[in-house]
Amino acid sequence: LYFHWISNKISDDEKKIGGVPWTYFRSPILNCAETLVSVELVNLSMVVQGVDNEEEIQFIPFNLDVFRACQKLKTLTLRCPENHGNTQADVAAEEAQGAGSEQILLINGSDLPASLESLEIAYFPMLTSDIEAMILKCVSLKRLFLKECGKTGDNGITGEIISYIAELEQLKFLEIIGFNDSTEKRKQKLELVCLAIGIPYIEGDTWLEFNNGASSAYEALKVLQLYKLR
């Protein structure tokens, strides 16, 4: 079963909360878990409008445990709107995590099924530890696309994460946009990664891209196994 939901048309209520609440899709995913092979969800919001009080909103991070029973799932695409942080979601997130903190929009990466071969996550800040758990679990990945998964605190993609990705032996296509180089230590490790694989390090604007099919991402990154990045 293929479950794709893509829409550029969002209602006025959905615009207030920055997209369509992800909780709308929990029941369909759980009901079809045994047969799902592909899921694509776009324009997702982590904010749910109150039922009794239409002004009330609640911040609920996307919980990846919804895919725990999807043991046939091969392809997963999750995209949050780029401007999600400029909506009423900010209000709910600040109440939940403290003003000024980066929203954690995706949690429980270790609950993704090991069957995944293609994974795309865009504009979902995640804990670095959750990204690590996700990579360690999804050892069959052939395609990985991560964009803007966090840039501050304990969030996002670091040099250590790249070292885990470098161990995915089946990985052919890789694209990563947005790293956490907010501290000198993290910056140094990302500089080492870039030096090792022969790409320029541009502070705040570095990306990895191995997607032309000429050679596998695994072969391009394998050199990192010689470096102590963890």
Coordinates of N, CA, C and O in Angstrom, one line a residue, residues 87-206:
T87 N 4.9 30.7 12.5 CA 3.4 30.6 12.7 C 3.1 30.5 14.2 O 4.0 30.7 15.0
Q88 N 1.9 30.2 14.5 CA 1.5 30.1 15.9 C 2.1 28.9 16.6 O 2.1 28.8 17.8
A89 N 2.8 28.1 15.8 CA 3.6 27.0 16.4 C 4.6 27.5 17.4 O 4.9 26.8 18.3
D90 N 5.1 28.7 17.1 CA 6.1 29.3 18.0 C 5.6 29.4 19.4 O 6.3 29.1 20.4
V91 N 4.3 29.8 19.5 CA 3.7 30.1 20.8 C 3.7 28.8 21.6 O 4.1 28.7 22.8
A92 N 3.1 27.7 21.0 CA 3.0 26.4 21.7 C 4.4 25.8 22.0 O 4.6 25.2 23.0
A93 N 5.3 26.0 21.1 CA 6.6 25.4 21.3 C 7.4 26.1 22.4 O 8.0 25.4 23.2
E94 N 7.2 27.4 22.5 CA 7.9 28.1 23.6 C 7.3 27.7 25.0 O 8.0 27.6 25.9
E95 N 6.0 27.5 25.0 CA 5.4 27.1 26.2 C 5.9 25.7 26.6 O 6.1 25.4 27.8
A96 N 6.1 24.8 25.6 CA 6.5 23.4 25.9 C 8.0 23.3 26.2 O 8.4 22.5 27.0
Q97 N 8.8 24.2 25.6 CA 10.3 24.0 25.7 C 11.0 25.2 26.3 O 12.2 25.1 26.6
G98 N 10.4 26.3 26.4 CA 11.0 27.5 26.9 C 11.3 28.4 25.8 O 11.7 28.0 24.7
A99 N 11.1 29.7 26.0 CA 11.3 30.7 25.0 C 12.7 30.7 24.4 O 13.6 30.6 25.1
G100 N 12.7 30.9 23.1 CA 14.0 31.0 22.4 C 14.7 29.6 22.1 O 15.7 29.6 21.4
S101 N 14.1 28.5 22.4 CA 14.7 27.2 22.1 C 14.3 26.8 20.7 O 13.2 27.2 20.3
E102 N 15.1 25.9 20.1 CA 14.8 25.4 18.8 C 13.8 24.3 19.0 O 13.9 23.4 19.8
Q103 N 12.7 24.4 18.2 CA 11.6 23.4 18.3 C 12.1 22.0 17.9 O 12.8 21.8 16.9
I104 N 11.8 21.0 18.7 CA 12.0 19.6 18.4 C 10.8 19.1 17.7 O 9.7 18.9 18.4
L105 N 10.8 18.9 16.4 CA 9.6 18.5 15.7 C 9.4 17.1 15.4 O 8.3 16.6 15.1
L106 N 10.5 16.3 15.6 CA 10.5 14.9 15.2 C 11.2 14.1 16.4 O 12.3 14.5 16.8
I107 N 10.5 13.1 16.9 CA 11.1 12.3 18.0 C 11.0 10.8 17.7 O 10.3 10.4 16.9
N108 N 11.8 10.1 18.5 CA 11.9 8.6 18.5 C 12.3 8.0 17.2 O 11.6 7.2 16.6
G109 N 13.5 8.5 16.7 CA 14.0 8.0 15.5 C 14.3 6.5 15.5 O 14.3 5.8 14.4
S110 N 14.6 5.9 16.6 CA 14.9 4.5 16.7 C 13.7 3.6 16.5 O 13.9 2.4 16.3
D111 N 12.5 4.2 16.4 CA 11.3 3.4 16.1 C 11.0 3.2 14.6 O 10.1 2.6 14.2
L112 N 11.8 3.8 13.7 CA 11.6 3.6 12.3 C 12.0 2.1 12.0 O 12.9 1.6 12.6
P113 N 11.3 1.5 11.0 CA 11.6 0.1 10.7 C 12.9 0.0 10.0 O 13.3 0.8 9.1
A114 N 13.6 -1.1 10.2 CA 14.9 -1.4 9.6 C 14.7 -1.7 8.1 O 15.7 -1.7 7.4
S115 N 13.5 -1.9 7.6 CA 13.2 -2.2 6.2 C 13.4 -1.0 5.3 O 13.5 -1.1 4.1
L116 N 13.5 0.2 5.8 CA 13.6 1.5 5.0 C 14.8 1.4 4.1 O 15.9 1.1 4.5
E117 N 14.5 1.8 2.8 CA 15.6 1.9 1.8 C 15.7 3.4 1.4 O 16.8 3.7 0.8
S118 N 14.7 4.2 1.5 CA 14.7 5.6 1.1 C 14.1 6.4 2.2 O 13.0 6.2 2.6
L119 N 14.9 7.4 2.7 CA 14.4 8.3 3.8 C 14.6 9.7 3.4 O 15.8 10.1 3.1
E120 N 13.6 10.6 3.5 CA 13.7 12.0 3.3 C 13.0 12.7 4.4 O 11.9 12.5 4.7
I121 N 13.8 13.6 5.1 CA 13.2 14.4 6.2 C 13.7 15.9 5.9 O 14.9 16.2 5.8
A122 N 12.7 16.8 5.9 CA 13.0 18.2 5.6 C 12.3 19.1 6.6 O 11.1 19.0 6.8
Y123 N 13.1 20.0 7.1 CA 12.6 21.1 8.0 C 12.0 20.5 9.3 O 11.1 21.1 9.9
F124 N 12.6 19.4 9.8 CA 12.2 18.8 11.1 C 13.4 18.9 12.0 O 14.2 17.9 12.0
P125 N 13.5 19.9 12.9 CA 14.6 19.8 13.9 C 14.5 18.6 14.8 O 13.4 18.3 15.3
M126 N 15.6 17.9 15.0 CA 15.6 16.6 15.8 C 16.8 16.7 16.7 O 17.8 17.3 16.4
L127 N 16.7 16.0 17.8 CA 17.9 15.8 18.7 C 18.9 15.0 17.9 O 18.6 14.0 17.2
T128 N 20.2 15.4 18.1 CA 21.3 14.6 17.4 C 21.2 13.2 17.8 O 21.5 12.3 17.0
S129 N 20.9 12.9 19.1 CA 20.9 11.5 19.6 C 19.8 10.7 18.8 O 19.9 9.5 18.6
D130 N 18.7 11.4 18.5 CA 17.6 10.7 17.8 C 18.0 10.4 16.3 O 17.7 9.4 15.7
I131 N 18.7 11.4 15.7 CA 19.2 11.1 14.3 C 20.2 10.0 14.3 O 20.2 9.1 13.4
E132 N 21.1 9.9 15.3 CA 22.0 8.8 15.5 C 21.3 7.5 15.6 O 21.6 6.5 14.9
A133 N 20.3 7.4 16.4 CA 19.5 6.2 16.6 C 18.8 5.8 15.3 O 18.7 4.6 15.0
M134 N 18.3 6.8 14.6 CA 17.7 6.5 13.3 C 18.6 5.9 12.3 O 18.3 4.9 11.6
I135 N 19.8 6.4 12.2 CA 20.8 5.9 11.2 C 21.3 4.5 11.6 O 21.4 3.6 10.8
L136 N 21.5 4.3 12.9 CA 21.9 3.0 13.4 C 20.8 1.9 13.1 O 21.2 0.7 12.9
K137 N 19.6 2.3 13.2 CA 18.5 1.4 12.9 C 18.3 1.1 11.5 O 18.1 -0.1 11.1
C138 N 18.4 2.1 10.6 CA 18.0 1.9 9.2 C 19.3 1.6 8.4 O 19.7 2.3 7.5
V139 N 19.8 0.4 8.6 CA 21.0 -0.1 8.0 C 20.9 -0.4 6.5 O 21.9 -0.6 5.8
S140 N 19.6 -0.5 6.0 CA 19.4 -0.9 4.6 C 19.2 0.3 3.7 O 18.8 0.2 2.5
L141 N 19.4 1.5 4.2 CA 19.2 2.7 3.4 C 20.1 2.8 2.1 O 21.3 2.5 2.2
K142 N 19.4 3.1 1.0 CA 20.1 3.3 -0.2 C 20.0 4.8 -0.6 O 20.9 5.2 -1.4
R143 N 19.1 5.5 -0.1 CA 18.9 6.9 -0.4 C 18.6 7.6 0.9 O 17.7 7.2 1.6
L144 N 19.3 8.7 1.2 CA 19.1 9.5 2.4 C 19.1 11.0 2.0 O 20.1 11.5 1.5
F145 N 18.1 11.7 2.4 CA 18.0 13.2 2.2 C 17.6 13.8 3.5 O 16.5 13.5 4.0
L146 N 18.5 14.6 4.1 CA 18.2 15.4 5.3 C 18.4 16.8 5.1 O 19.5 17.3 4.7
K147 N 17.4 17.6 5.4 CA 17.5 19.1 5.2 C 17.0 19.8 6.5 O 15.9 19.6 6.9
E148 N 17.9 20.7 7.0 CA 17.6 21.6 8.1 C 16.9 20.8 9.3 O 15.8 21.0 9.6
C149 N 17.7 19.9 9.9 CA 17.3 19.1 11.0 C 17.7 19.7 12.3 O 17.7 19.0 13.3
G150 N 18.2 20.9 12.4 CA 18.6 21.6 13.6 C 20.0 22.1 13.5 O 20.8 21.6 12.9
K151 N 20.2 23.3 14.2 CA 21.5 23.9 14.1 C 22.1 24.4 15.5 O 23.1 25.0 15.5
T152 N 21.3 24.2 16.5 CA 21.7 24.7 17.8 C 21.6 23.6 18.9 O 21.0 22.6 18.7
G153 N 22.3 23.9 20.0 CA 22.1 23.0 21.2 C 22.5 21.6 20.9 O 23.5 21.3 20.2
D154 N 21.7 20.6 21.3 CA 21.9 19.2 21.1 C 21.1 18.7 19.9 O 20.8 17.5 19.8
N155 N 20.9 19.6 19.0 CA 20.0 19.2 17.8 C 20.9 19.1 16.5 O 22.0 19.7 16.4
G156 N 20.3 18.5 15.5 CA 20.9 18.5 14.2 C 22.0 17.5 13.9 O 22.3 16.7 14.7
I157 N 22.6 17.7 12.7 CA 23.6 16.8 12.2 C 24.9 17.3 12.4 O 25.3 18.4 12.1
T158 N 25.8 16.4 13.0 CA 27.1 16.8 13.4 C 28.1 15.9 12.6 O 27.7 15.0 11.9
G159 N 29.4 16.2 12.8 CA 30.4 15.3 12.2 C 30.3 13.9 12.7 O 30.6 13.0 11.9
E160 N 30.0 13.7 13.9 CA 29.8 12.3 14.4 C 28.7 11.6 13.6 O 28.8 10.4 13.3
I161 N 27.6 12.3 13.3 CA 26.5 11.7 12.6 C 27.0 11.2 11.2 O 26.6 10.2 10.7
I162 N 27.8 12.1 10.6 CA 28.3 11.7 9.2 C 29.1 10.4 9.3 O 29.1 9.6 8.4
S163 N 29.9 10.2 10.4 CA 30.6 9.0 10.6 C 29.8 7.8 10.7 O 30.1 6.7 10.2
Y164 N 28.6 7.9 11.3 CA 27.6 6.8 11.3 C 27.0 6.5 9.9 O 26.9 5.4 9.5
I165 N 26.7 7.6 9.2 CA 26.2 7.5 7.8 C 27.2 6.8 6.9 O 26.9 6.0 6.0
A166 N 28.5 7.0 7.2 CA 29.6 6.4 6.4 C 29.6 4.9 6.5 O 30.4 4.3 5.8
E167 N 28.9 4.3 7.5 CA 28.9 2.9 7.7 C 27.7 2.2 7.0 O 27.6 1.0 7.1
L168 N 26.9 3.0 6.3 CA 25.7 2.4 5.6 C 26.2 1.8 4.3 O 26.3 2.6 3.3
E169 N 26.5 0.6 4.2 CA 27.1 -0.1 3.1 C 26.3 0.0 1.8 O 26.9 -0.1 0.7
Q170 N 25.0 0.1 1.9 CA 24.1 0.1 0.7 C 23.8 1.5 0.2 O 23.1 1.7 -0.8
L171 N 24.3 2.5 0.9 CA 23.9 3.9 0.6 C 24.6 4.4 -0.7 O 25.8 4.4 -0.8
K172 N 23.7 4.7 -1.7 CA 24.2 5.2 -3.0 C 24.0 6.7 -3.1 O 24.8 7.4 -3.6
F173 N 22.8 7.2 -2.7 CA 22.5 8.6 -2.9 C 22.4 9.3 -1.5 O 21.7 8.8 -0.6
L174 N 23.0 10.4 -1.4 CA 23.0 11.1 -0.1 C 23.0 12.6 -0.4 O 23.8 13.1 -1.2
E175 N 22.1 13.3 0.3 CA 22.2 14.8 0.3 C 21.8 15.3 1.7 O 20.8 14.9 2.3
I176 N 22.7 16.1 2.2 CA 22.5 16.7 3.6 C 22.6 18.2 3.5 O 23.7 18.7 3.0
I177 N 21.6 19.0 3.9 CA 21.7 20.4 3.9 C 21.4 20.9 5.3 O 20.4 20.6 5.9
G178 N 22.4 21.6 5.9 CA 22.2 22.2 7.2 C 22.8 21.3 8.3 O 22.4 20.2 8.5
F179 N 23.9 21.9 8.9 CA 24.6 21.1 10.0 C 24.6 22.0 11.3 O 24.4 23.2 11.2
N180 N 24.8 21.3 12.4 CA 25.0 22.0 13.7 C 26.5 22.2 13.8 O 27.2 21.3 14.2
D181 N 27.0 23.4 13.5 CA 28.4 23.7 13.8 C 28.5 24.9 14.7 O 29.3 25.8 14.6
S182 N 27.6 24.9 15.7 CA 27.4 26.1 16.6 C 28.4 26.2 17.6 O 28.5 27.2 18.3
T183 N 29.3 25.2 17.8 CA 30.4 25.3 18.8 C 31.7 25.0 18.1 O 31.7 24.4 17.0
E184 N 32.8 25.4 18.7 CA 34.1 25.2 18.0 C 34.4 23.8 17.8 O 35.0 23.4 16.8
K185 N 34.1 22.9 18.8 CA 34.3 21.5 18.7 C 33.6 20.9 17.5 O 34.1 20.1 16.7
R186 N 32.3 21.2 17.4 CA 31.5 20.7 16.3 C 32.0 21.2 14.9 O 32.0 20.5 13.9
K187 N 32.4 22.5 14.9 CA 32.9 23.1 13.7 C 34.2 22.3 13.2 O 34.4 22.0 12.1
Q188 N 35.1 22.0 14.2 CA 36.3 21.4 13.9 C 36.1 20.0 13.3 O 36.8 19.6 12.3
K189 N 35.1 19.3 13.8 CA 34.8 17.9 13.3 C 34.2 18.0 11.9 O 34.5 17.1 11.1
L190 N 33.4 19.0 11.7 CA 32.8 19.1 10.3 C 33.9 19.5 9.3 O 33.9 19.1 8.2
E191 N 34.8 20.4 9.8 CA 36.0 20.7 8.9 C 36.8 19.5 8.6 O 37.2 19.3 7.4
L192 N 37.0 18.6 9.5 CA 37.7 17.4 9.3 C 37.0 16.5 8.3 O 37.6 15.9 7.4
V193 N 35.7 16.4 8.4 CA 34.9 15.6 7.5 C 35.0 16.1 6.1 O 35.3 15.3 5.1
C194 N 34.9 17.4 5.9 CA 35.0 18.0 4.6 C 36.4 17.8 4.0 O 36.5 17.5 2.8
L195 N 37.4 18.0 4.8 CA 38.8 17.8 4.4 C 39.0 16.3 3.9 O 39.6 16.1 2.9
A196 N 38.5 15.4 4.7 CA 38.7 14.0 4.4 C 38.0 13.6 3.1 O 38.6 12.7 2.3
I197 N 36.9 14.1 2.8 CA 36.1 13.7 1.6 C 36.3 14.6 0.4 O 35.8 14.4 -0.7
G198 N 37.1 15.7 0.6 CA 37.5 16.6 -0.4 C 36.5 17.6 -0.9 O 36.3 17.9 -2.1
I199 N 35.7 18.1 0.0 CA 34.7 19.2 -0.3 C 35.0 20.4 0.6 O 35.6 20.3 1.6
P200 N 34.7 21.6 0.1 CA 35.0 22.8 0.9 C 34.1 22.9 2.1 O 32.9 22.5 2.1
Y201 N 34.6 23.4 3.2 CA 33.8 23.7 4.4 C 33.4 25.2 4.4 O 34.3 26.0 4.3
I202 N 32.1 25.5 4.4 CA 31.7 26.8 4.4 C 30.8 27.0 5.6 O 29.7 26.5 5.7
E203 N 31.3 27.7 6.6 CA 30.6 27.9 7.8 C 29.2 28.3 7.6 O 28.9 29.3 7.0
G204 N 28.2 27.6 8.2 CA 26.8 27.9 8.1 C 26.2 27.6 6.8 O 25.0 27.7 6.7
D205 N 27.0 27.1 5.8 CA 26.4 26.9 4.5 C 27.0 25.7 3.8 O 27.2 25.7 2.6
T206 N 27.4 24.7 4.6 CA 28.0 23.5 4.0 C 27.0 22.4 3.7 O 26.0 22.3 4.5

